[in-house]
C-alpha atoms as a PDB file:
ATOM      1  CA  MET A   1     -37.230 -46.155  -9.256  1.00  0.00           C
ATOM      2  CA  PHE A   2     -34.945 -44.231  -6.856  1.00  0.00           C
ATOM      3  CA  ARG A   3     -33.561 -40.851  -7.852  1.00  0.00           C
ATOM      4  CA  THR A   4     -29.834 -40.577  -7.392  1.00  0.00           C
ATOM      5  CA  ARG A   5     -29.204 -37.039  -8.593  1.00  0.00           C
ATOM      6  CA  GLY A   6     -30.780 -33.665  -8.032  1.00  0.00           C
ATOM      7  CA  GLY A   7     -33.449 -32.570  -5.604  1.00  0.00           C
ATOM      8  CA  LYS A   8     -33.313 -31.668  -1.940  1.00  0.00           C
ATOM      9  CA  ARG A   9     -30.929 -33.825   0.066  1.00  0.00           C
ATOM     10  CA  ARG A  10     -28.717 -33.647   3.107  1.00  0.00           C
ATOM     11  CA  GLY A  11     -25.341 -31.971   2.465  1.00  0.00           C
ATOM     12  CA  ALA A  12     -26.420 -30.417  -0.825  1.00  0.00           C
ATOM     13  CA  GLY A  13     -25.776 -26.811  -1.741  1.00  0.00           C
ATOM     14  CA  ARG A  14     -22.894 -24.423  -1.768  1.00  0.00           C
ATOM     15  CA  LYS A  15     -20.456 -24.874   1.094  1.00  0.00           C
ATOM     16  CA  ARG A  16     -19.379 -22.035   3.353  1.00  0.00           C
ATOM     17  CA  SER A  17     -16.275 -20.213   2.152  1.00  0.00           C
ATOM     18  CA  GLY A  18     -15.224 -18.997   5.583  1.00  0.00           C
ATOM     19  CA  PRO A  19     -16.049 -19.065   9.267  1.00  0.00           C
ATOM     20  CA  ARG A  20     -18.757 -16.365   9.038  1.00  0.00           C
ATOM     21  CA  PRO A  21     -22.050 -16.889   7.245  1.00  0.00           C
ATOM     22  CA  ARG A  22     -22.441 -14.599   4.253  1.00  0.00           C
ATOM     23  CA  GLY A  23     -25.181 -12.043   3.734  1.00  0.00           C
ATOM     24  CA  SER A  24     -28.298 -13.149   1.981  1.00  0.00           C
ATOM     25  CA  HIS A  25     -28.763 -12.204  -1.662  1.00  0.00           C
ATOM     26  CA  ARG A  26     -32.535 -12.130  -1.375  1.00  0.00           C
ATOM     27  CA  THR A  27     -34.344  -8.974  -2.375  1.00  0.00           C
ATOM     28  CA  ARG A  28     -34.160  -6.438   0.433  1.00  0.00           C
ATOM     29  CA  PRO A  29     -37.454  -5.371   2.045  1.00  0.00           C
ATOM     30  CA  VAL A  30     -39.189  -2.278   0.729  1.00  0.00           C
ATOM     31  CA  LEU A  31     -38.160   0.852   2.644  1.00  0.00           C
ATOM     32  CA  LYS A  32     -40.628   3.649   3.311  1.00  0.00           C
ATOM     33  CA  ARG A  33     -39.215   7.127   3.776  1.00  0.00           C
ATOM     34  CA  ARG A  34     -40.611   7.410   7.301  1.00  0.00           C
ATOM     35  CA  PHE A  35     -38.322   4.657   8.660  1.00  0.00           C
ATOM     36  CA  PRO A  36     -34.614   5.051   9.495  1.00  0.00           C
ATOM     37  CA  VAL A  37     -32.214   2.176   8.815  1.00  0.00           C
ATOM     38  CA  HIS A  38     -29.359   0.691  10.860  1.00  0.00           C
ATOM     39  CA  ILE A  39     -26.562  -0.407   8.514  1.00  0.00           C
ATOM     40  CA  THR A  40     -23.465  -2.464   9.303  1.00  0.00           C
ATOM     41  CA  VAL A  41     -20.529  -2.628   6.883  1.00  0.00           C
ATOM     42  CA  ARG A  42     -17.819  -5.178   7.723  1.00  0.00           C
ATOM     43  CA  MET A  43     -14.270  -4.862   6.349  1.00  0.00           C
ATOM     44  CA  ARG A  44     -11.971  -7.649   5.153  1.00  0.00           C
ATOM     45  CA  GLN A  45      -9.287  -8.890   7.535  1.00  0.00           C
ATOM     46  CA  ASP A  46      -6.425  -7.419   5.501  1.00  0.00           C
ATOM     47  CA  VAL A  47      -7.804  -3.875   5.896  1.00  0.00           C
ATOM     48  CA  CYS A  48      -6.002  -2.128   8.754  1.00  0.00           C
ATOM     49  CA  GLY A  49      -7.650  -0.891  11.939  1.00  0.00           C
ATOM     50  CA  LEU A  50     -10.210   1.779  11.163  1.00  0.00           C
ATOM     51  CA  ARG A  51      -9.887   3.489  14.542  1.00  0.00           C
ATOM     52  CA  SER A  52      -6.508   5.025  13.810  1.00  0.00           C
ATOM     53  CA  VAL A  53      -6.536   8.807  13.475  1.00  0.00           C
ATOM     54  CA  VAL A  54      -5.556   8.708   9.794  1.00  0.00           C
ATOM     55  CA  CYS A  55      -8.196   6.108   8.863  1.00  0.00           C
ATOM     56  CA  PHE A  56     -10.864   7.923  10.860  1.00  0.00           C
ATOM     57  CA  ARG A  57     -10.044  11.225   9.124  1.00  0.00           C
ATOM     58  CA  THR A  58     -10.147   9.496   5.722  1.00  0.00           C
ATOM     59  CA  LEU A  59     -13.509   7.863   6.466  1.00  0.00           C
ATOM     60  CA  LYS A  60     -14.919  11.148   7.750  1.00  0.00           C
ATOM     61  CA  GLN A  61     -14.104  12.807   4.412  1.00  0.00           C
ATOM     62  CA  ALA A  62     -15.886   9.950   2.599  1.00  0.00           C
ATOM     63  CA  PHE A  63     -18.930  10.433   4.862  1.00  0.00           C
ATOM     64  CA  ILE A  64     -19.026  14.162   4.131  1.00  0.00           C
ATOM     65  CA  ALA A  65     -18.802  13.557   0.374  1.00  0.00           C
ATOM     66  CA  ALA A  66     -21.571  10.938   0.362  1.00  0.00           C
ATOM     67  CA  ASN A  67     -23.985  12.581   2.790  1.00  0.00           C
ATOM     68  CA  ALA A  68     -27.257  14.229   1.769  1.00  0.00           C
ATOM     69  CA  ARG A  69     -27.003  13.146  -1.863  1.00  0.00           C
ATOM     70  CA  MET A  70     -30.052  12.109  -3.825  1.00  0.00           C
ATOM     71  CA  GLY A  71     -32.366  11.138  -0.986  1.00  0.00           C
ATOM     72  CA  PHE A  72     -29.726   9.546   1.276  1.00  0.00           C
ATOM     73  CA  ARG A  73     -28.809  11.083   4.644  1.00  0.00           C
ATOM     74  CA  LEU A  74     -26.206   9.926   7.181  1.00  0.00           C
ATOM     75  CA  ILE A  75     -27.527  10.624  10.681  1.00  0.00           C
ATOM     76  CA  HIS A  76     -25.066   8.761  12.947  1.00  0.00           C
ATOM     77  CA  TYR A  77     -22.042   6.554  12.504  1.00  0.00           C
ATOM     78  CA  SER A  78     -19.699   4.504  14.652  1.00  0.00           C
ATOM     79  CA  VAL A  79     -16.295   3.348  13.437  1.00  0.00           C
ATOM     80  CA  GLN A  80     -14.937   0.176  15.055  1.00  0.00           C
ATOM     81  CA  GLY A  81     -11.757  -1.738  14.301  1.00  0.00           C
ATOM     82  CA  ASN A  82     -13.169  -3.823  11.447  1.00  0.00           C
ATOM     83  CA  GLN A  83     -16.683  -2.487  10.857  1.00  0.00           C
ATOM     84  CA  VAL A  84     -18.694   0.696  10.564  1.00  0.00           C
ATOM     85  CA  HIS A  85     -22.266   1.180  11.829  1.00  0.00           C
ATOM     86  CA  PHE A  86     -24.579   3.784  10.330  1.00  0.00           C
ATOM     87  CA  ILE A  87     -28.001   5.156  11.138  1.00  0.00           C
ATOM     88  CA  VAL A  88     -29.311   6.546   7.855  1.00  0.00           C
ATOM     89  CA  GLU A  89     -32.475   7.886   6.279  1.00  0.00           C
ATOM     90  CA  ALA A  90     -33.440   7.339   2.657  1.00  0.00           C
ATOM     91  CA  GLU A  91     -36.392   8.318   0.491  1.00  0.00           C
ATOM     92  CA  GLY A  92     -36.913   4.697  -0.525  1.00  0.00           C
ATOM     93  CA  THR A  93     -35.304   1.365  -1.287  1.00  0.00           C
ATOM     94  CA  ARG A  94     -33.627   2.562  -4.470  1.00  0.00           C
ATOM     95  CA  GLU A  95     -32.191   5.676  -2.793  1.00  0.00           C
ATOM     96  CA  LEU A  96     -30.857   3.563   0.084  1.00  0.00           C
ATOM     97  CA  SER A  97     -29.185   1.202  -2.361  1.00  0.00           C
ATOM     98  CA  ARG A  98     -27.662   4.004  -4.439  1.00  0.00           C
ATOM     99  CA  GLY A  99     -26.600   5.964  -1.365  1.00  0.00           C
ATOM    100  CA  MET A 100     -24.856   2.934   0.137  1.00  0.00           C
ATOM    101  CA  GLN A 101     -23.189   2.151  -3.197  1.00  0.00           C
ATOM    102  CA  GLY A 102     -21.816   5.681  -3.355  1.00  0.00           C
ATOM    103  CA  LEU A 103     -20.710   5.633   0.280  1.00  0.00           C
ATOM    104  CA  ASN A 104     -19.074   2.206  -0.062  1.00  0.00           C
ATOM    105  CA  VAL A 105     -17.208   3.231  -3.212  1.00  0.00           C
ATOM    106  CA  ARG A 106     -15.932   6.402  -1.531  1.00  0.00           C
ATOM    107  CA  MET A 107     -14.812   4.464   1.547  1.00  0.00           C
ATOM    108  CA  ALA A 108     -13.128   1.717  -0.521  1.00  0.00           C
ATOM    109  CA  VAL A 109     -11.233   4.121  -2.774  1.00  0.00           C
ATOM    110  CA  ALA A 110     -10.116   6.249   0.177  1.00  0.00           C
ATOM    111  CA  LEU A 111      -8.984   3.283   2.279  1.00  0.00           C
ATOM    112  CA  ASN A 112      -7.181   1.612  -0.646  1.00  0.00           C
ATOM    113  CA  ARG A 113      -5.381   4.873  -1.403  1.00  0.00           C
ATOM    114  CA  LEU A 114      -4.472   5.360   2.251  1.00  0.00           C
ATOM    115  CA  MET A 115      -3.166   1.804   2.686  1.00  0.00           C
ATOM    116  CA  LYS A 116      -1.469   1.733  -0.711  1.00  0.00           C
ATOM    117  CA  ARG A 117      -3.320  -1.413  -1.691  1.00  0.00           C
ATOM    118  CA  ARG A 118      -5.722  -2.646  -4.350  1.00  0.00           C
ATOM    119  CA  GLY A 119      -8.692  -4.931  -4.292  1.00  0.00           C
ATOM    120  CA  LYS A 120     -11.729  -5.548  -2.173  1.00  0.00           C
ATOM    121  CA  VAL A 121     -12.201  -3.654   1.076  1.00  0.00           C
ATOM    122  CA  PHE A 122     -15.546  -5.036   2.271  1.00  0.00           C
ATOM    123  CA  ASP A 123     -16.064  -8.549   3.563  1.00  0.00           C
ATOM    124  CA  ASP A 124     -19.586  -8.860   2.202  1.00  0.00           C
ATOM    125  CA  ARG A 125     -22.721  -6.908   1.394  1.00  0.00           C
ATOM    126  CA  TYR A 126     -23.914  -4.362   3.910  1.00  0.00           C
ATOM    127  CA  HIS A 127     -26.405  -5.552   6.511  1.00  0.00           C
ATOM    128  CA  ALA A 128     -29.508  -3.360   6.834  1.00  0.00           C
ATOM    129  CA  VAL A 129     -32.219  -3.383   9.498  1.00  0.00           C
ATOM    130  CA  ILE A 130     -35.228  -1.125   8.962  1.00  0.00           C
ATOM    131  CA  LEU A 131     -36.139   0.548  12.267  1.00  0.00           C
ATOM    132  CA  ARG A 132     -39.942   0.468  12.448  1.00  0.00           C
ATOM    133  CA  THR A 133     -40.745   1.143  16.113  1.00  0.00           C
ATOM    134  CA  PRO A 134     -39.596   3.692  18.701  1.00  0.00           C
ATOM    135  CA  MET A 135     -38.156   0.929  20.911  1.00  0.00           C
ATOM    136  CA  GLN A 136     -36.209  -0.636  18.033  1.00  0.00           C
ATOM    137  CA  THR A 137     -34.927   2.801  17.016  1.00  0.00           C
ATOM    138  CA  ALA A 138     -33.877   3.657  20.573  1.00  0.00           C
ATOM    139  CA  HIS A 139     -31.987   0.367  20.890  1.00  0.00           C
ATOM    140  CA  ALA A 140     -30.203   0.923  17.559  1.00  0.00           C
ATOM    141  CA  LEU A 141     -29.274   4.500  18.494  1.00  0.00           C
ATOM    142  CA  ARG A 142     -28.023   3.403  21.901  1.00  0.00           C
ATOM    143  CA  TYR A 143     -25.997   0.607  20.296  1.00  0.00           C
ATOM    144  CA  VAL A 144     -24.364   2.861  17.700  1.00  0.00           C
ATOM    145  CA  LEU A 145     -23.685   5.798  20.028  1.00  0.00           C
ATOM    146  CA  ASN A 146     -22.461   3.703  22.971  1.00  0.00           C
ATOM    147  CA  ASN A 147     -20.178   1.672  20.726  1.00  0.00           C
ATOM    148  CA  ARG A 148     -18.549   4.896  19.623  1.00  0.00           C
ATOM    149  CA  GLN A 149     -18.106   6.078  23.203  1.00  0.00           C
ATOM    150  CA  ARG A 150     -16.780   2.722  24.404  1.00  0.00           C
ATOM    151  CA  HIS A 151     -14.417   1.859  21.552  1.00  0.00           C
ATOM    152  CA  ALA A 152     -13.514   4.996  19.619  1.00  0.00           C
ATOM    153  CA  PRO A 153     -14.557   8.326  21.087  1.00  0.00           C
ATOM    154  CA  GLY A 154     -14.648  10.750  18.222  1.00  0.00           C
ATOM    155  CA  ARG A 155     -15.231  14.393  17.593  1.00  0.00           C
ATOM    156  CA  TYR A 156     -18.889  13.892  16.662  1.00  0.00           C
ATOM    157  CA  ALA A 157     -19.983  11.816  19.653  1.00  0.00           C
ATOM    158  CA  ALA A 158     -22.734  14.274  20.512  1.00  0.00           C
ATOM    159  CA  GLY A 159     -25.139  11.882  22.154  1.00  0.00           C
ATOM    160  CA  TRP A 160     -28.800  12.277  21.297  1.00  0.00           C
ATOM    161  CA  ARG A 161     -28.700  15.925  20.173  1.00  0.00           C
ATOM    162  CA  TYR A 162     -27.885  17.262  16.701  1.00  0.00           C
ATOM    163  CA  PRO A 163     -25.909  20.519  17.082  1.00  0.00           C
ATOM    164  CA  PHE A 164     -24.032  20.239  13.792  1.00  0.00           C
ATOM    165  CA  ALA A 165     -25.031  22.761  11.190  1.00  0.00           C
ATOM    166  CA  SER A 166     -21.639  23.258   9.586  1.00  0.00           C
ATOM    167  CA  ALA A 167     -20.652  21.955   6.166  1.00  0.00           C
ATOM    168  CA  GLU A 168     -17.708  20.051   7.657  1.00  0.00           C
ATOM    169  CA  ALA A 169     -19.867  17.838   9.895  1.00  0.00           C
ATOM    170  CA  PRO A 170     -20.278  14.327   8.467  1.00  0.00           C
ATOM    171  CA  ILE A 171     -23.784  13.939   9.922  1.00  0.00           C
ATOM    172  CA  VAL A 172     -27.031  15.813   9.446  1.00  0.00           C
ATOM    173  CA  ALA A 173     -30.154  16.327  11.552  1.00  0.00           C
ATOM    174  CA  PRO A 174     -32.850  13.683  11.119  1.00  0.00           C
ATOM    175  CA  ARG A 175     -36.107  14.172   9.254  1.00  0.00           C
ATOM    176  CA  THR A 176     -37.914  10.981  10.201  1.00  0.00           C
ATOM    177  CA  TRP A 177     -40.312  11.154  13.124  1.00  0.00           C
ATOM    178  CA  LEU A 178     -38.668   8.230  14.933  1.00  0.00           C
ATOM    179  CA  LEU A 179     -35.210   9.820  15.065  1.00  0.00           C
ATOM    180  CA  ALA A 180     -36.402  13.396  15.558  1.00  0.00           C
ATOM    181  CA  LYS A 181     -38.675  12.372  18.449  1.00  0.00           C
ATOM    182  CA  LEU A 182     -35.873  10.502  20.226  1.00  0.00           C
ATOM    183  CA  ALA A 183     -33.513  13.453  19.746  1.00  0.00           C
ATOM    184  CA  ALA A 184     -35.938  16.024  21.116  1.00  0.00           C
ATOM    185  CA  PRO A 185     -35.039  17.486  24.534  1.00  0.00           C
ATOM    186  CA  SER A 186     -37.078  15.959  27.338  1.00  0.00           C
END
């Protein structure tokens, strides 16, 4: 007897809700404290350009408030028109998740207040890539730092060095070997 319902078949499953594929809801890989992470957060289309001076200042305050809290450290960031890239360190998977939740909430509240709007700010979940090798880390650093220089030169575009020891700097010096080794003077 032929089955007419259920099971794997062509065309089955939830259909796409937009032109971009959504982030997976699978369990994220386990993060060890020795590895940095490259994070991408994409904004919804109705959120204004993030590269404006006012938006950048607002986001910077959110970065300062969320940085170095409970095992989560923001090392680098790059603000584009509709997305933000981060290089972060976390003590583990749970700390990364909690740190990103706190950072995303701070960014969403600040941007909604600034734009006098309500509702969702982010297009989807954040995308995280664990940087496990020196080459992968160098490529991620180059990508994040060169994007900032090409699209939105900011006050904290310091290149590969970490001269910021003040409380008003939104980034901190790295602790992981991969980032500290790449930042060391040659």
